[in-house]
PDB file of C-alpha atoms in Angstrom:
ATOM      1  CA  MET A   6      17.988  12.162  -5.916  1.00 94.00           C
ATOM      2  CA  LEU A   7      16.531   9.230  -3.964  1.00 96.00           C
ATOM      3  CA  ASN A   8      12.729   8.687  -3.444  1.00 97.00           C
ATOM      4  CA  LYS A   9      12.335   5.244  -1.699  1.00 98.00           C
ATOM      5  CA  CYS A  10      10.173   4.026   0.984  1.00 97.00           C
ATOM      6  CA  MET A  11      10.124   0.610   2.768  1.00 98.00           C
ATOM      7  CA  ILE A  12       7.557  -0.455   5.284  1.00 98.00           C
ATOM      8  CA  ILE A  13       6.474  -3.627   6.984  1.00 97.00           C
ATOM      9  CA  GLY A  14       3.062  -3.602   8.413  1.00 97.00           C
ATOM     10  CA  ASN A  15      -0.452  -4.994   8.518  1.00 97.00           C
ATOM     11  CA  LEU A  16      -3.335  -4.249   6.263  1.00 97.00           C
ATOM     12  CA  GLY A  17      -6.194  -2.375   7.813  1.00 97.00           C
ATOM     13  CA  ALA A  18      -8.827  -3.652   5.398  1.00 97.00           C
ATOM     14  CA  ASP A  19      -9.085  -5.529   2.162  1.00 97.00           C
ATOM     15  CA  PRO A  20      -7.612  -3.960  -0.926  1.00 98.00           C
ATOM     16  CA  GLU A  21      -9.878  -2.243  -3.372  1.00 98.00           C
ATOM     17  CA  MET A  22      -9.284  -2.790  -7.010  1.00 98.00           C
ATOM     18  CA  ARG A  23     -10.400  -0.648  -9.896  1.00 97.00           C
ATOM     19  CA  TYR A  24      -9.548  -0.306 -13.704  1.00 97.00           C
ATOM     20  CA  THR A  25      -8.652   3.116 -15.342  1.00 96.00           C
ATOM     21  CA  ALA A  26     -10.171   4.292 -18.432  1.00 96.00           C
ATOM     22  CA  ASN A  27      -7.430   2.617 -20.585  1.00 95.00           C
ATOM     23  CA  GLY A  28      -7.941  -0.685 -18.744  1.00 96.00           C
ATOM     24  CA  SER A  29      -5.028  -0.325 -16.248  1.00 96.00           C
ATOM     25  CA  ALA A  30      -5.571  -2.339 -13.006  1.00 97.00           C
ATOM     26  CA  VAL A  31      -5.068  -0.168  -9.892  1.00 98.00           C
ATOM     27  CA  THR A  32      -5.375  -1.448  -6.277  1.00 98.00           C
ATOM     28  CA  THR A  33      -5.307   0.544  -3.190  1.00 98.00           C
ATOM     29  CA  PHE A  34      -4.952  -0.329   0.402  1.00 98.00           C
ATOM     30  CA  ARG A  35      -3.711   1.022   3.866  1.00 98.00           C
ATOM     31  CA  VAL A  36      -0.968  -0.497   5.882  1.00 98.00           C
ATOM     32  CA  ALA A  37      -0.384   0.098   9.631  1.00 98.00           C
ATOM     33  CA  THR A  38       3.116   0.258  11.088  1.00 97.00           C
ATOM     34  CA  SER A  39       3.973   0.574  14.650  1.00 95.00           C
ATOM     35  CA  ARG A  40       6.930   1.661  16.757  1.00 93.00           C
ATOM     36  CA  ARG A  41       7.490   1.374  20.433  1.00 93.00           C
ATOM     37  CA  PHE A  42       9.355   3.808  22.509  1.00 91.00           C
ATOM     38  CA  SER A  43       9.721   5.300  25.813  1.00 91.00           C
ATOM     39  CA  GLY A  44       8.082   8.515  26.816  1.00 89.00           C
ATOM     40  CA  GLN A  45       9.612  11.381  28.970  1.00 90.00           C
ATOM     41  CA  ASP A  46       7.951   9.588  31.879  1.00 92.00           C
ATOM     42  CA  GLY A  47       9.737   6.347  31.211  1.00 91.00           C
ATOM     43  CA  GLN A  48       6.337   4.733  30.347  1.00 92.00           C
ATOM     44  CA  GLN A  49       6.401   2.427  27.050  1.00 94.00           C
ATOM     45  CA  ARG A  50       4.242   3.867  24.284  1.00 93.00           C
ATOM     46  CA  GLU A  51       3.287   2.690  20.981  1.00 94.00           C
ATOM     47  CA  GLU A  52       2.681   4.935  17.872  1.00 95.00           C
ATOM     48  CA  THR A  53       1.043   3.673  14.604  1.00 96.00           C
ATOM     49  CA  GLU A  54       1.362   5.258  11.337  1.00 97.00           C
ATOM     50  CA  TRP A  55      -0.868   4.657   8.329  1.00 98.00           C
ATOM     51  CA  PHE A  56       0.473   4.588   4.803  1.00 98.00           C
ATOM     52  CA  SER A  57      -1.825   4.760   1.894  1.00 98.00           C
ATOM     53  CA  VAL A  58      -0.427   2.414  -1.000  1.00 98.00           C
ATOM     54  CA  VAL A  59      -1.144   2.072  -4.607  1.00 98.00           C
ATOM     55  CA  THR A  60      -0.348  -0.684  -6.932  1.00 98.00           C
ATOM     56  CA  TRP A  61      -0.665  -0.821 -10.686  1.00 97.00           C
ATOM     57  CA  ASN A  62      -1.120  -3.630 -13.434  1.00 96.00           C
ATOM     58  CA  ARG A  63      -0.040  -7.112 -12.648  1.00 96.00           C
ATOM     59  CA  LEU A  64       1.010  -6.143  -9.327  1.00 97.00           C
ATOM     60  CA  ALA A  65      -2.416  -4.717  -8.563  1.00 97.00           C
ATOM     61  CA  GLU A  66      -4.178  -7.813  -9.720  1.00 97.00           C
ATOM     62  CA  THR A  67      -2.021 -10.093  -7.470  1.00 96.00           C
ATOM     63  CA  CYS A  68      -2.525  -8.005  -4.310  1.00 97.00           C
ATOM     64  CA  ALA A  69      -6.205  -7.681  -4.784  1.00 97.00           C
ATOM     65  CA  GLN A  70      -6.340 -11.549  -5.197  1.00 96.00           C
ATOM     66  CA  TYR A  71      -4.167 -12.501  -2.258  1.00 95.00           C
ATOM     67  CA  LEU A  72      -4.046  -9.777   0.174  1.00 96.00           C
ATOM     68  CA  VAL A  73      -6.758  -9.390   3.011  1.00 96.00           C
ATOM     69  CA  LYS A  74      -7.414  -7.455   6.088  1.00 96.00           C
ATOM     70  CA  GLY A  75      -4.768  -8.152   8.819  1.00 96.00           C
ATOM     71  CA  ARG A  76      -2.023  -9.572   6.504  1.00 96.00           C
ATOM     72  CA  THR A  77       1.595  -8.732   7.045  1.00 97.00           C
ATOM     73  CA  VAL A  78       3.224  -7.242   4.196  1.00 97.00           C
ATOM     74  CA  TYR A  79       6.546  -5.670   3.109  1.00 98.00           C
ATOM     75  CA  VAL A  80       6.126  -2.742   0.749  1.00 98.00           C
ATOM     76  CA  GLU A  81       8.770  -1.011  -1.172  1.00 98.00           C
ATOM     77  CA  GLY A  82       8.342   2.002  -3.563  1.00 98.00           C
ATOM     78  CA  ARG A  83       8.492   5.580  -3.780  1.00 98.00           C
ATOM     79  CA  LEU A  84       6.310   8.393  -2.134  1.00 97.00           C
ATOM     80  CA  GLN A  85       4.234  10.510  -4.343  1.00 97.00           C
ATOM     81  CA  THR A  86       1.808  13.350  -3.485  1.00 96.00           C
ATOM     82  CA  ARG A  87      -0.998  14.439  -5.624  1.00 93.00           C
ATOM     83  CA  SER A  88      -3.400  17.288  -5.094  1.00 94.00           C
ATOM     84  CA  TRP A  89      -6.997  18.233  -6.243  1.00 92.00           C
ATOM     85  CA  ASP A  90      -9.712  20.753  -5.406  1.00 92.00           C
ATOM     86  CA  ASP A  91     -12.326  19.603  -3.175  1.00 91.00           C
ATOM     87  CA  GLN A  92     -15.565  20.237  -5.023  1.00 91.00           C
ATOM     88  CA  ALA A  93     -17.709  20.558  -1.799  1.00 91.00           C
ATOM     89  CA  THR A  94     -15.515  23.394  -0.084  1.00 92.00           C
ATOM     90  CA  GLY A  95     -13.183  24.501  -2.879  1.00 90.00           C
ATOM     91  CA  THR A  96     -10.146  24.051  -0.952  1.00 94.00           C
ATOM     92  CA  LYS A  97      -7.063  22.427  -2.330  1.00 94.00           C
ATOM     93  CA  ARG A  98      -6.423  19.063  -0.961  1.00 94.00           C
ATOM     94  CA  TYR A  99      -3.310  16.827  -0.861  1.00 95.00           C
ATOM     95  CA  ARG A 100      -2.652  12.996  -0.447  1.00 95.00           C
ATOM     96  CA  THR A 101       0.710  11.354  -0.037  1.00 97.00           C
ATOM     97  CA  GLU A 102       0.766   7.612  -1.170  1.00 97.00           C
ATOM     98  CA  LEU A 103       3.311   5.000  -1.394  1.00 98.00           C
ATOM     99  CA  ILE A 104       3.443   3.995  -5.137  1.00 98.00           C
ATOM    100  CA  ALA A 105       4.530   0.295  -4.656  1.00 98.00           C
ATOM    101  CA  GLU A 106       7.078  -1.347  -6.890  1.00 97.00           C
ATOM    102  CA  GLU A 107       7.196  -4.437  -4.769  1.00 97.00           C
ATOM    103  CA  VAL A 108       4.953  -6.155  -2.318  1.00 97.00           C
ATOM    104  CA  LYS A 109       6.239  -9.183  -0.433  1.00 96.00           C
ATOM    105  CA  PHE A 110       3.574 -11.312   1.445  1.00 95.00           C
ATOM    106  CA  LEU A 111       4.646 -12.136   4.912  1.00 93.00           C
ATOM    107  CA  GLY A 112       2.862 -14.806   7.135  1.00 78.00           C
ATOM    108  CA  GLY A 113      -0.067 -16.663   6.076  1.00 63.00           C
ATOM    109  CA  ARG A 114      -3.125 -15.588   4.033  1.00 53.00           C
ATOM    110  CA  ASP A 115      -4.861 -14.435   7.205  1.00 54.00           C
ATOM    111  CA  GLY A 116      -1.831 -12.669   8.602  1.00 48.00           C
ATOM    112  CA  GLY A 117      -0.784 -15.855  10.588  1.00 48.00           C
ATOM    113  CA  ALA A 118       1.346 -18.868   9.649  1.00 41.00           C
ATOM    114  CA  GLY A 119       0.644 -21.093   6.956  1.00 41.00           C
ATOM    115  CA  GLY A 120      -0.006 -20.965   3.233  1.00 40.00           C
ATOM    116  CA  GLY A 121      -0.917 -17.965   1.259  1.00 40.00           C
ATOM    117  CA  GLY A 122      -3.448 -19.138  -1.360  1.00 42.00           C
ATOM    118  CA  GLY A 123      -0.969 -20.292  -3.839  1.00 41.00           C
ATOM    119  CA  PHE A 124       1.673 -17.988  -2.972  1.00 44.00           C
ATOM    120  CA  SER A 125       4.382 -19.044  -0.501  1.00 41.00           C
ATOM    121  CA  PRO A 126       4.840 -16.670   2.509  1.00 42.00           C
ATOM    122  CA  GLY A 127       7.594 -14.140   1.838  1.00 48.00           C
ATOM    123  CA  MET A 128       7.012 -14.270  -1.827  1.00 52.00           C
ATOM    124  CA  ALA A 129       7.806 -11.181  -3.538  1.00 58.00           C
ATOM    125  CA  VAL A 130       5.811  -9.556  -6.294  1.00 60.00           C
ATOM    126  CA  GLY A 131       7.217  -6.719  -8.488  1.00 61.00           C
ATOM    127  CA  ALA A 132       5.707  -4.126 -10.343  1.00 55.00           C
ATOM    128  CA  ASP A 133       4.767  -4.558 -13.945  1.00 52.00           C
ATOM    129  CA  THR A 134       5.361  -1.074 -15.161  1.00 47.00           C
ATOM    130  CA  GLU A 135       5.136   0.171 -18.766  1.00 45.00           C
ATOM    131  CA  GLY A 136       6.343   3.762 -18.268  1.00 47.00           C
ATOM    132  CA  ASP A 137       4.907   6.106 -15.746  1.00 53.00           C
ATOM    133  CA  ILE A 138       1.051   6.240 -15.053  1.00 55.00           C
ATOM    134  CA  ASP A 139      -0.748   9.708 -15.547  1.00 57.00           C
ATOM    135  CA  PRO A 140      -2.132  10.738 -12.505  1.00 57.00           C
ATOM    136  CA  ASP A 141      -5.343  11.910 -14.187  1.00 59.00           C
ATOM    137  CA  GLU A 142      -6.057   8.350 -15.054  1.00 58.00           C
ATOM    138  CA  LEU A 143      -6.597   7.419 -11.290  1.00 55.00           C
ATOM    139  CA  PRO A 144     -10.169   6.391 -10.720  1.00 52.00           C
ATOM    140  CA  PHE A 145     -10.326   7.981  -7.456  1.00 50.00           C
TER     141      PHE A 145
END
């Protein structure tokens, strides 16, 4: 079976980093991708899709340090859906996230041309995985 997702887009906000109870770093951020297409009336339209991205360990720390709102990134990883019971309503909730295995910083630190705070534009950062992460350790 194959579960692989690759996106290029812009960060919608600065990343948020936390640590799990066992000390693993986890960083989350949202990436917007856009596509243009012609509608039935022939007019050009643009559609934006938002992806929730999760990074772990060394990759999480690097992303938290160098990524900022508006930065263009390439993200490669796998899709994972987790579920929980909403305490307020008692209903089951679901969230699909892109668990990143590689993040490539594109453009400059502010999303434009130029340097990236010690990382050159286009530098790839891979995941530092030490086995699967238990979803119960997620701090959110």
